[in-house]
Short mmCIF file of C-alpha atoms in Angstrom, two decimals:
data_model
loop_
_atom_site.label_atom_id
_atom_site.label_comp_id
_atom_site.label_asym_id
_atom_site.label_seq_id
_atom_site.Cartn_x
_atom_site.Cartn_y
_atom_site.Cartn_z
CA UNK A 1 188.39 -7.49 -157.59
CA UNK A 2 184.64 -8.85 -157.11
CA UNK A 3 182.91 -7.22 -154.04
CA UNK A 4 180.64 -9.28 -151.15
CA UNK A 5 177.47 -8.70 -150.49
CA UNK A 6 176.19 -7.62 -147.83
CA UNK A 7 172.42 -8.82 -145.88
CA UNK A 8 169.98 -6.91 -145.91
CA UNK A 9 170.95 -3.79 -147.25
CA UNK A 10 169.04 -1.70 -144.11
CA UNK A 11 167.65 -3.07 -140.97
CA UNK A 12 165.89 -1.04 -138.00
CA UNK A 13 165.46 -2.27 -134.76
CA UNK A 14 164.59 -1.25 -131.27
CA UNK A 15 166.78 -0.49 -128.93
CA UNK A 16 167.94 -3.20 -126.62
CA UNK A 17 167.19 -6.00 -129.44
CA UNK A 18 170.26 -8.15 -131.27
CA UNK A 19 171.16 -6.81 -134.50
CA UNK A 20 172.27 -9.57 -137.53
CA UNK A 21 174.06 -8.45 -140.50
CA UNK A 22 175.44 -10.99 -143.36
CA UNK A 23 177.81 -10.74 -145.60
CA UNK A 24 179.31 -12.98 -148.30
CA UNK A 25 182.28 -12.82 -150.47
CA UNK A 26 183.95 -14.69 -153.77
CA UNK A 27 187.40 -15.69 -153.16
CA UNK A 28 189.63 -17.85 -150.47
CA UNK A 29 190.48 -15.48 -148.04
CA UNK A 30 193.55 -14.21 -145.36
CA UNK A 31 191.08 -12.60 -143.03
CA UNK A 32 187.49 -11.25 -143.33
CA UNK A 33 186.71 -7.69 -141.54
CA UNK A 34 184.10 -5.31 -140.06
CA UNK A 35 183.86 -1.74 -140.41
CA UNK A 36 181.33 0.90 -138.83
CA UNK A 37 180.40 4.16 -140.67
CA UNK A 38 178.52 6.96 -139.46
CA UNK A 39 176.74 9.28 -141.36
CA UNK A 40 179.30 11.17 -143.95
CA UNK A 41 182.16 9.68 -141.65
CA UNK A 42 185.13 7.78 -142.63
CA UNK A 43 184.86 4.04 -141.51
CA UNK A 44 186.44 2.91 -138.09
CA UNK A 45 187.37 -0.77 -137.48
CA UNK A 46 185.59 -2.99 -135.43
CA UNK A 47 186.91 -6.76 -135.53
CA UNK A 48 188.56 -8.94 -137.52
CA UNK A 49 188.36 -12.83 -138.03
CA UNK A 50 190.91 -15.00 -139.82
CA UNK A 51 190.39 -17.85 -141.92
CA UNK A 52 191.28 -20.15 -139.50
CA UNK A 53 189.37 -19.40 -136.80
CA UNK A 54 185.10 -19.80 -136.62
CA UNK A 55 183.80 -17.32 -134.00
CA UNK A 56 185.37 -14.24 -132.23
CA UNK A 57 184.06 -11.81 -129.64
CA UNK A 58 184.49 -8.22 -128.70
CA UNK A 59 182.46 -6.73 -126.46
CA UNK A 60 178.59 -7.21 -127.47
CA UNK A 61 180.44 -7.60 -130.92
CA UNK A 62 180.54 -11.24 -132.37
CA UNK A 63 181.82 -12.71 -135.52
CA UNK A 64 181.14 -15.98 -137.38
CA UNK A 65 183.20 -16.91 -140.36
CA UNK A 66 181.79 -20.16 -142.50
CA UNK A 67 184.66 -20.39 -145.51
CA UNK A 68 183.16 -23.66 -146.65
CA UNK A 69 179.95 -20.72 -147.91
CA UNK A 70 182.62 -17.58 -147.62
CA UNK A 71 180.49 -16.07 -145.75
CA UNK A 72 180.08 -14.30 -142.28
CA UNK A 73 178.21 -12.80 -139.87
CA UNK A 74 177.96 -9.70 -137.58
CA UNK A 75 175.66 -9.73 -134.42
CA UNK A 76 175.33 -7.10 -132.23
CA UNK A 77 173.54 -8.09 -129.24
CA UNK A 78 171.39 -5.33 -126.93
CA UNK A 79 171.85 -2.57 -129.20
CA UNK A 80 171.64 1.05 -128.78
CA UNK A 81 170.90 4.00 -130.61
CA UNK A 82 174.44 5.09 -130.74
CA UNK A 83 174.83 1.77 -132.79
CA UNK A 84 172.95 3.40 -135.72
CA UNK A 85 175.66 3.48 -138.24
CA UNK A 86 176.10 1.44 -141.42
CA UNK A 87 178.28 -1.77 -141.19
CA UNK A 88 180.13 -3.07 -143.58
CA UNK A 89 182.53 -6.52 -143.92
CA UNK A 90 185.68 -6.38 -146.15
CA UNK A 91 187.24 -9.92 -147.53
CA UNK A 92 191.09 -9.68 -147.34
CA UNK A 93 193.61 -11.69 -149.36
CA UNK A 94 197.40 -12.39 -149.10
CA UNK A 95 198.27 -9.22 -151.43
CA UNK A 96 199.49 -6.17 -149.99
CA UNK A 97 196.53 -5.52 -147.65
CA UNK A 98 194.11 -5.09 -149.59
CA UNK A 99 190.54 -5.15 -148.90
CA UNK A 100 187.37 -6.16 -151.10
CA UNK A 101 184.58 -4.48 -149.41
CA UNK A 102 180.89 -5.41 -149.61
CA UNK A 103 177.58 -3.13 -150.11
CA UNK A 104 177.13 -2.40 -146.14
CA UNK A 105 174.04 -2.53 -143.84
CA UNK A 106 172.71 0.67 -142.77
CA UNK A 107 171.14 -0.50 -139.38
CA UNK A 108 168.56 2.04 -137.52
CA UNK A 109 168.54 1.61 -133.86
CA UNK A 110 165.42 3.21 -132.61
CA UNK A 111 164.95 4.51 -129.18
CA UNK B 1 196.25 5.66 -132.17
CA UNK B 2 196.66 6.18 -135.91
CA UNK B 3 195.52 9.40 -137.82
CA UNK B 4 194.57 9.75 -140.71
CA UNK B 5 194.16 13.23 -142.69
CA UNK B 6 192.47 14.29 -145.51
CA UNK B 7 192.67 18.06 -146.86
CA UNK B 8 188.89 18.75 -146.77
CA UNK B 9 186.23 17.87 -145.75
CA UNK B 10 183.77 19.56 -148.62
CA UNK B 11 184.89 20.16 -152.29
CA UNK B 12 182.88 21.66 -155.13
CA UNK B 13 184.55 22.41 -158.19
CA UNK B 14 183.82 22.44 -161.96
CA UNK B 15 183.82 20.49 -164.82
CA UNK B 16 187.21 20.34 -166.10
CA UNK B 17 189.29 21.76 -163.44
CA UNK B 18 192.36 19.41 -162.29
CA UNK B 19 191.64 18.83 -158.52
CA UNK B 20 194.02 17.35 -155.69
CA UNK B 21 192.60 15.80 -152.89
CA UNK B 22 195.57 14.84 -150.29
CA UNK B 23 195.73 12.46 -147.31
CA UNK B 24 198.36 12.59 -144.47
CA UNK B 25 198.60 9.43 -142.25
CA UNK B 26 201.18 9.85 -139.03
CA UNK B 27 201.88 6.07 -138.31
CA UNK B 28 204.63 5.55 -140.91
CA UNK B 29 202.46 2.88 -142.54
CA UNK B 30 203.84 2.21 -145.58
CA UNK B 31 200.58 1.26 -147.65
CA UNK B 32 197.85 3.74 -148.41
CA UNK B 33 194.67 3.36 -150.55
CA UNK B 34 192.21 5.90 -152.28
CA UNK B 35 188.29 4.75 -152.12
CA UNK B 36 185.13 6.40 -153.97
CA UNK B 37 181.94 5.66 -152.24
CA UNK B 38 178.87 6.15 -153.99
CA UNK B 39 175.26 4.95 -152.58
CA UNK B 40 174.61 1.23 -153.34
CA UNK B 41 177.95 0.36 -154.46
CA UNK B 42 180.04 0.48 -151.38
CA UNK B 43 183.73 1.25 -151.40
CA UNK B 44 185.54 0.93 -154.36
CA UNK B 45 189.59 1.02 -154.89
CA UNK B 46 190.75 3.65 -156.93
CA UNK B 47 194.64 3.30 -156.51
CA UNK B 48 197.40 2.05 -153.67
CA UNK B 49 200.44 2.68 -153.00
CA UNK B 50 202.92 -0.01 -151.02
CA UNK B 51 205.91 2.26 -150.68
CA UNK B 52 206.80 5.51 -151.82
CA UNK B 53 206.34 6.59 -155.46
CA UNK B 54 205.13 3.19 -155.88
CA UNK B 55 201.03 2.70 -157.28
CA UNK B 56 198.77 0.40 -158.34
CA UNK B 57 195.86 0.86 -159.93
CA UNK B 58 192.57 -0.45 -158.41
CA UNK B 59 189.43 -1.35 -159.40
CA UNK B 60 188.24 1.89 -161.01
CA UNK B 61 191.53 3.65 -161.94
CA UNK B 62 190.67 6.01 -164.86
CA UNK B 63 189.74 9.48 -164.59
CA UNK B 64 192.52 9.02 -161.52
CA UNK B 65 195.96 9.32 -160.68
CA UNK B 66 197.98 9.26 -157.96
CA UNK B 67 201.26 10.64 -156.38
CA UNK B 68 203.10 9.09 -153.04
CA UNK B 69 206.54 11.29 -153.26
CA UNK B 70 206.46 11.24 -149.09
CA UNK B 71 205.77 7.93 -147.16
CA UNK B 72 203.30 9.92 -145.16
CA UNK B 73 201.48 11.44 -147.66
CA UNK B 74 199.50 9.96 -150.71
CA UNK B 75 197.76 12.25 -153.09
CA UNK B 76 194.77 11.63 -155.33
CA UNK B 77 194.45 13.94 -158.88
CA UNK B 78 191.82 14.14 -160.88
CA UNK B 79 193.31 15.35 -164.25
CA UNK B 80 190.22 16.67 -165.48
CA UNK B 81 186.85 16.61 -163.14
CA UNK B 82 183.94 15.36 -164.63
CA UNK B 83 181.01 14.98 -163.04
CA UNK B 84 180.45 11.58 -162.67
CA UNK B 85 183.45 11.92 -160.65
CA UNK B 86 181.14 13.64 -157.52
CA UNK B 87 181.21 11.30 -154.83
CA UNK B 88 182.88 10.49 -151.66
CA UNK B 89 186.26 10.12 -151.21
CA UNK B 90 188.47 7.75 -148.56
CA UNK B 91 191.91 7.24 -148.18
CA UNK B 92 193.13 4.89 -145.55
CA UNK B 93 196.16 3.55 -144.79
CA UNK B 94 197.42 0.32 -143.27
CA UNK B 95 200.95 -1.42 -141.91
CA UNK B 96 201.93 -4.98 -143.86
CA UNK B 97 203.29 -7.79 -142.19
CA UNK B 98 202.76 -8.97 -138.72
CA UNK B 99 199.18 -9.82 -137.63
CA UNK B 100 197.75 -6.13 -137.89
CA UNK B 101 195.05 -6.22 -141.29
CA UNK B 102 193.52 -3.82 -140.35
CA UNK B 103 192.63 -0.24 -142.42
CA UNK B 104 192.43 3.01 -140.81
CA UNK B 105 190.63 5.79 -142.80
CA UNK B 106 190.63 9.32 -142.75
CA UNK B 107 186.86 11.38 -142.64
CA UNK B 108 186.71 11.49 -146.07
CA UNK B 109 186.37 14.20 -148.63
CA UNK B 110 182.96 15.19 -150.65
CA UNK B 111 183.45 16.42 -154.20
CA UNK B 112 180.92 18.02 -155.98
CA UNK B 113 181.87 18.75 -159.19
CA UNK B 114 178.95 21.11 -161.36
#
C-alpha cells in the first residue's frame, strides 16, 4: 500500500493559538482518520471522517476531507501544551480495516 | 473501553536470537495488525490477521511472521533478529462491519536488537 503524507512534518506553536496539520493520500477512500501519539506511546484515536461527508467536529477538534485532492485537514483550535503529541491521518479502504498511515506531524505546544 | 496488551514494553536482544513479541486485545475484535515505526517513515504494516489462524502479509512482511491460534491474542516472531529489525513495535486491533473504523493500539514494544 502507498502511504499519505503528512504537512509539515513538525510545527510549534504557542499555547492558546490554532494548530493546522495536512495530510494527503493516493487512493479512493472508505474513511480517512486521525490519530494522536505521545512520546514512545501507542497511538489513541481522535476522529474519523467518511468519504461522504466534508467537515466534522469534536470538541476543539475539526476535520476537512477534499476527495476531489484526497486530501484532509486537522485543526486544533486554542491549543494547549498537553496537545504536544504527534498527529497522524490514516486513509482507509473497503478491505478488512485496514489503514494506510501517513508520516505524522509532531506539533510542539509551548507554554 | 478496549485494551490492548503488548508483552513489554522494552526489548533488547541479539543478533540472531528468535524473539516473540505478543499482543492481547479483550474486545473480541476479530482483526488485529502488527506495525513497525521507525522515525520519518511512519507506521508501516507488517502482518494482519481477520480471524483466527488466518494472516496476511503487509507491507513489509519478511524478516516476520505471525501466529493468531486464540482470537484474543496475535503474536509477532522474528525468526532470526537482525538488527535492522530495532524499532518500534504496534499491534492494534479493530472490529469489521458496522460503522466502527476505527484502530485501537496497544503501548507498543521497543526492540533493540545489538
Amino acid at each position: 500500500s502507498q502511504q499519505g503524507e503528512e504537512d509539515p512534518q513538525a510545527l510549534s506553536i504557542q499555547e492558546g493559538e490554532n494548530a493546522t496539520m495536512n495530510c494527503s493520500y493516493k487512493t479512493s477512500i472508505n474513511n480517512l482518520q486521525w490519530y494522536r501519539q505521545n512520546s514512545g506511546r501507542g497511538l489513541v484515536h481522535l476522529i474519523l471522517i467518511r468519504s461522504n461527508e466534508r467537515e466534522k467536529h469534536s470538541g476543539r477538534l475539526r476535520v476537512t476531507l477534499d476527495t476531489s485532492k484526497k486530501s484532509s485537514s486537522l485543526l486544533i483550535t486554542a491549543s494547549r501544551a498537553a496537545d504536544t503529541a504527534s498527529y497522524f491521518c490514516a486513509s482507509g479502504g473497503n478491505a478488512g480495516n485496514m489503514l494506510t498511515f501517513g508520516g505524522g506531524t509532531r506539533l510542539m505546544v509551548k507554554p | 473501553d478496549v485494551k490492548v496488551t503488548q508483552s513489554s514494553r522494552y526489548l533488547v536482544k541479539r543478533t540472531g536470537e528468535k524473539v516473540f513479541l505478543e499482543c492481547v486485545q479483550d474486545m473480541d475484535h476479530e482483526n488485529m495488525f502488527w506495525y513497525r515505526q521507525d522515525p520519518g517513515l511512519g507506521l508501516r504494516l507488517i502482518y494482519f490477521s481477520y480471524d483466527v489462524k488466518m494472516k496476511e502479509k503487509g507491507d513489509i512482511p519478511e524478516g516476520y511472521s505471525v501466529s493468531r491460534e486464540k482470537k484474543e491474542r496475535f503474536s509477532l516472531i522474528l525468526e532470526s533478529a537482525s538488527t535492522n529489525q530495532t524499532s518500534m513495535y504496534l499491534c492494534a486491533s479493530s472490529s469489521p462491519g458496522g460503522r466502527r473504523y476505527e484502530q485501537y493500539f496497544g503501548p507498543g514494544t521497543r526492540l533493540t536488537v545489538t
